[in-house]
Every structure is written in structure tokens, then in C-alpha cells.
């Protein structure tokens, strides 16, 4: 069974990621990952360097970002298509416009406008879904997941599990 890491911070995620893009790609290749996603927090700063570096290796690059929503919850977004990459760029830009430049926060209603070509992972332990489940608020969890499916479509929403 193949495995690909779909939520990975590089050293472009300040105070969160320590590994360089090159180090991550070398490790992914050594582990025979067919693909690797970088999902730096609230930015796409390493996207071009990642795509270029991966082109020399046998690892498919997936561009993404972990975005902070208004209120502080997180979502992980992956570009599935070129349109998705454009939408991801817009969403990350809006998070900087909507919030403080040093503490970006995306207004969730922007997600519905820019969902095409984007895959949504429900987020880390700071995601709305994980929080609702952890607090045993099943009705809230159902509503959150229902919203995500409505916005992105059933085929583009995945529950993110982390150890």
C-alpha cells in the first residue's frame, strides 16, 4: 500500500517546520513516497522551489497550504488542478487581506467562492471538525463536515487524521 504525506510543513512555516524542501524530498524519495504535499502555514512561499526540486526526483509534488480561519481554526487545502492552484493562491492572499498581515485569518465564506480544483483536508487538531469531535459535540461535527462537502463536493473532502 502506497503512502504519501499530505500535510507537511517546511522551514517556510516559521516556528513550525524545520526541514528544508530538499531534505523533505530526499526523505520522501528514500521512503518511496509516490507524492509529497507541502502545506506551509498561511503561505505558499516555497511552492515554486518545491515544484522545481521535485521535477528532478521521482516524487510528485502537491502544492497546498494550511490556512487559519477567522476564529483560529485550521484547514489544509491542496491544489488538485491549475484552477485549484489559482484558487489556493487567492485564498492565501485573502487570508492576509482579511486578517492582520502577521496573523492571517481567512473568512470562511471565501472558501465557497474559491473551492473549484481544491481538495480540503479537515485540518489538524486545531480544525473545527477535530475540535468538535474532541469535545464530543457530534451535531456540530456533522454540520461542519456537511458544510465542507457542500462547498467542495463529496469527492474533494477528506477527514484528516494525525497521530
mmCIF file of C-alpha atoms in Angstrom:
data_model
loop_
_atom_site.group_PDB
_atom_site.id
_atom_site.type_symbol
_atom_site.label_atom_id
_atom_site.label_comp_id
_atom_site.label_asym_id
_atom_site.label_seq_id
_atom_site.Cartn_x
_atom_site.Cartn_y
_atom_site.Cartn_z
ATOM 1 C CA UNK A 1 0.000 0.000 0.000
ATOM 2 C CA UNK A 2 1.437 3.363 -1.034
ATOM 3 C CA UNK A 3 1.650 6.274 1.360
ATOM 4 C CA UNK A 4 2.058 9.972 0.660
ATOM 5 C CA UNK A 5 2.395 12.669 3.288
ATOM 6 C CA UNK A 6 -0.311 15.270 2.596
ATOM 7 C CA UNK A 7 0.276 17.661 5.500
ATOM 8 C CA UNK A 8 3.887 18.686 5.787
ATOM 9 C CA UNK A 9 5.448 21.952 6.937
ATOM 10 C CA UNK A 10 8.798 23.089 5.570
ATOM 11 C CA UNK A 11 11.085 25.698 7.060
ATOM 12 C CA UNK A 12 8.812 28.253 5.339
ATOM 13 C CA UNK A 13 6.340 27.589 8.179
ATOM 14 C CA UNK A 14 8.068 29.796 10.686
ATOM 15 C CA UNK A 15 8.205 28.307 14.216
ATOM 16 C CA UNK A 16 6.618 25.063 12.927
ATOM 17 C CA UNK A 17 8.727 23.455 10.203
ATOM 18 C CA UNK A 18 12.433 22.775 10.442
ATOM 19 C CA UNK A 19 13.253 20.784 7.312
ATOM 20 C CA UNK A 20 14.194 22.312 4.002
ATOM 21 C CA UNK A 21 12.363 21.393 0.824
ATOM 22 C CA UNK A 22 15.398 19.461 -0.395
ATOM 23 C CA UNK A 23 15.663 17.453 2.824
ATOM 24 C CA UNK A 24 11.968 16.555 2.708
ATOM 25 C CA UNK A 25 12.109 15.473 -0.923
ATOM 26 C CA UNK A 26 15.211 13.338 -0.386
ATOM 27 C CA UNK A 27 13.500 11.653 2.570
ATOM 28 C CA UNK A 28 10.259 11.145 0.609
ATOM 29 C CA UNK A 29 12.205 9.537 -2.233
ATOM 30 C CA UNK A 30 14.097 7.293 0.205
ATOM 31 C CA UNK A 31 10.761 6.161 1.669
ATOM 32 C CA UNK A 32 9.386 5.522 -1.843
ATOM 33 C CA UNK A 33 6.592 8.057 -1.496
ATOM 34 C CA UNK A 34 4.842 8.483 -4.848
ATOM 35 C CA UNK A 35 3.990 12.071 -3.870
ATOM 36 C CA UNK A 36 4.560 14.660 -1.177
ATOM 37 C CA UNK A 37 2.459 17.688 -0.301
ATOM 38 C CA UNK A 38 3.897 20.758 1.325
ATOM 39 C CA UNK A 39 1.296 22.654 3.307
ATOM 40 C CA UNK A 40 3.069 25.540 4.917
ATOM 41 C CA UNK A 41 1.113 27.582 7.363
ATOM 42 C CA UNK A 42 -0.679 30.542 5.770
ATOM 43 C CA UNK A 43 1.753 30.821 2.876
ATOM 44 C CA UNK A 44 2.899 29.413 -0.446
ATOM 45 C CA UNK A 45 6.434 30.789 -0.237
ATOM 46 C CA UNK A 46 8.145 27.501 -1.056
ATOM 47 C CA UNK A 47 5.767 26.334 -3.806
ATOM 48 C CA UNK A 48 7.951 27.147 -6.810
ATOM 49 C CA UNK A 49 11.173 25.880 -5.238
ATOM 50 C CA UNK A 50 9.332 22.687 -4.244
ATOM 51 C CA UNK A 51 7.953 22.098 -7.749
ATOM 52 C CA UNK A 52 11.369 22.692 -9.318
ATOM 53 C CA UNK A 53 13.241 20.469 -6.879
ATOM 54 C CA UNK A 54 10.697 17.654 -7.209
ATOM 55 C CA UNK A 55 10.983 17.655 -11.000
ATOM 56 C CA UNK A 56 14.445 16.100 -10.664
ATOM 57 C CA UNK A 57 13.150 13.292 -8.431
ATOM 58 C CA UNK A 58 10.572 10.531 -8.681
ATOM 59 C CA UNK A 59 8.203 12.250 -6.222
ATOM 60 C CA UNK A 60 5.084 14.037 -7.462
ATOM 61 C CA UNK A 61 4.845 17.487 -5.827
ATOM 62 C CA UNK A 62 1.492 18.538 -4.385
ATOM 63 C CA UNK A 63 1.120 22.209 -3.504
ATOM 64 C CA UNK A 64 -1.030 23.120 -0.544
ATOM 65 C CA UNK A 65 -1.346 25.326 2.493
ATOM 66 C CA UNK A 66 -2.678 25.070 5.999
ATOM 67 C CA UNK A 67 -4.845 28.146 6.401
ATOM 68 C CA UNK A 68 -6.051 29.765 9.576
ATOM 69 C CA UNK A 69 -9.716 30.684 9.522
ATOM 70 C CA UNK A 70 -11.271 33.579 11.406
ATOM 71 C CA UNK A 71 -11.623 32.348 14.952
ATOM 72 C CA UNK A 72 -8.330 30.464 14.826
ATOM 73 C CA UNK A 73 -9.278 27.041 13.433
ATOM 74 C CA UNK A 74 -7.175 25.443 10.692
ATOM 75 C CA UNK A 75 -7.906 23.774 7.345
ATOM 76 C CA UNK A 76 -5.499 22.073 4.984
ATOM 77 C CA UNK A 77 -6.072 22.842 1.297
ATOM 78 C CA UNK A 78 -4.401 21.098 -1.645
ATOM 79 C CA UNK A 79 -4.361 22.253 -5.263
ATOM 80 C CA UNK A 80 -5.705 19.461 -7.469
ATOM 81 C CA UNK A 81 -5.685 21.386 -10.767
ATOM 82 C CA UNK A 82 -4.256 24.602 -12.217
ATOM 83 C CA UNK A 83 -7.567 26.309 -11.394
ATOM 84 C CA UNK A 84 -7.218 24.897 -7.881
ATOM 85 C CA UNK A 85 -3.733 26.367 -7.578
ATOM 86 C CA UNK A 86 -5.081 29.764 -8.663
ATOM 87 C CA UNK A 87 -7.878 29.462 -6.111
ATOM 88 C CA UNK A 88 -5.429 28.401 -3.408
ATOM 89 C CA UNK A 89 -3.290 31.464 -4.190
ATOM 90 C CA UNK A 90 -6.372 33.669 -3.884
ATOM 91 C CA UNK A 91 -7.405 32.111 -0.581
ATOM 92 C CA UNK A 92 -3.954 32.547 0.946
ATOM 93 C CA UNK A 93 -3.860 36.154 -0.310
ATOM 94 C CA UNK A 94 -7.318 36.845 1.120
ATOM 95 C CA UNK A 95 -6.219 35.469 4.483
ATOM 96 C CA UNK A 96 -3.572 38.171 4.600
ATOM 97 C CA UNK A 97 -6.036 40.861 3.462
ATOM 98 C CA UNK A 98 -8.839 39.733 5.800
ATOM 99 C CA UNK A 99 -6.606 39.360 8.853
ATOM 100 C CA UNK A 100 -3.531 41.027 10.197
ATOM 101 C CA UNK A 101 -0.513 40.565 7.914
ATOM 102 C CA UNK A 102 1.397 38.920 10.750
ATOM 103 C CA UNK A 103 -1.605 36.806 11.804
ATOM 104 C CA UNK A 104 -3.532 35.944 8.636
ATOM 105 C CA UNK A 105 -7.099 34.723 9.035
ATOM 106 C CA UNK A 106 -9.349 33.691 6.187
ATOM 107 C CA UNK A 107 -13.055 34.458 6.239
ATOM 108 C CA UNK A 108 -14.708 31.022 5.709
ATOM 109 C CA UNK A 109 -17.204 32.436 3.196
ATOM 110 C CA UNK A 110 -14.271 32.909 0.820
ATOM 111 C CA UNK A 111 -13.960 29.112 0.671
ATOM 112 C CA UNK A 112 -17.235 28.737 -1.193
ATOM 113 C CA UNK A 113 -16.120 31.238 -3.846
ATOM 114 C CA UNK A 114 -12.782 29.514 -4.490
ATOM 115 C CA UNK A 115 -13.373 25.789 -3.985
ATOM 116 C CA UNK A 116 -13.023 24.648 -7.598
ATOM 117 C CA UNK A 117 -9.985 22.432 -8.101
ATOM 118 C CA UNK A 118 -9.127 22.436 -4.393
ATOM 119 C CA UNK A 119 -9.093 19.412 -2.090
ATOM 120 C CA UNK A 120 -9.973 20.065 1.536
ATOM 121 C CA UNK A 121 -8.461 18.114 4.396
ATOM 122 C CA UNK A 122 -10.401 18.799 7.585
ATOM 123 C CA UNK A 123 -7.395 20.165 9.420
ATOM 124 C CA UNK A 124 -5.148 19.291 12.290
ATOM 125 C CA UNK A 125 -6.197 19.145 15.939
ATOM 126 C CA UNK A 126 -6.925 22.870 15.602
ATOM 127 C CA UNK A 127 -9.534 22.239 12.910
ATOM 128 C CA UNK A 128 -13.220 22.818 13.575
ATOM 129 C CA UNK A 129 -14.053 19.156 12.943
ATOM 130 C CA UNK A 130 -11.327 17.761 15.206
ATOM 131 C CA UNK A 131 -12.270 20.235 17.938
ATOM 132 C CA UNK A 132 -15.962 19.330 17.766
ATOM 133 C CA UNK A 133 -15.167 15.605 17.860
ATOM 134 C CA UNK A 134 -12.707 16.066 20.739
ATOM 135 C CA UNK A 135 -15.358 17.951 22.699
ATOM 136 C CA UNK A 136 -17.945 15.265 21.834
ATOM 137 C CA UNK A 137 -20.187 17.751 20.007
ATOM 138 C CA UNK A 138 -21.391 15.341 17.328
ATOM 139 C CA UNK A 139 -24.103 17.625 15.919
ATOM 140 C CA UNK A 140 -21.552 20.403 15.387
ATOM 141 C CA UNK A 141 -19.140 17.915 13.795
ATOM 142 C CA UNK A 142 -21.857 16.756 11.376
ATOM 143 C CA UNK A 143 -22.669 20.367 10.462
ATOM 144 C CA UNK A 144 -19.021 21.285 9.892
ATOM 145 C CA UNK A 145 -18.408 18.248 7.710
ATOM 146 C CA UNK A 146 -21.679 18.896 5.865
ATOM 147 C CA UNK A 147 -20.603 22.472 5.123
ATOM 148 C CA UNK A 148 -17.257 21.294 3.756
ATOM 149 C CA UNK A 149 -18.919 18.719 1.497
ATOM 150 C CA UNK A 150 -21.433 21.311 0.279
ATOM 151 C CA UNK A 151 -18.660 23.785 -0.560
ATOM 152 C CA UNK A 152 -16.039 21.419 -2.046
ATOM 153 C CA UNK A 153 -18.046 18.374 -3.110
ATOM 154 C CA UNK A 154 -18.065 14.863 -1.695
ATOM 155 C CA UNK A 155 -15.053 13.789 -3.776
ATOM 156 C CA UNK A 156 -12.835 16.652 -2.584
ATOM 157 C CA UNK A 157 -13.269 16.471 1.201
ATOM 158 C CA UNK A 158 -11.161 14.150 3.324
ATOM 159 C CA UNK A 159 -11.079 13.754 7.099
ATOM 160 C CA UNK A 160 -7.530 14.393 8.224
ATOM 161 C CA UNK A 161 -6.135 12.002 10.795
ATOM 162 C CA UNK A 162 -2.987 12.774 12.730
ATOM 163 C CA UNK A 163 -1.152 10.883 15.419
#
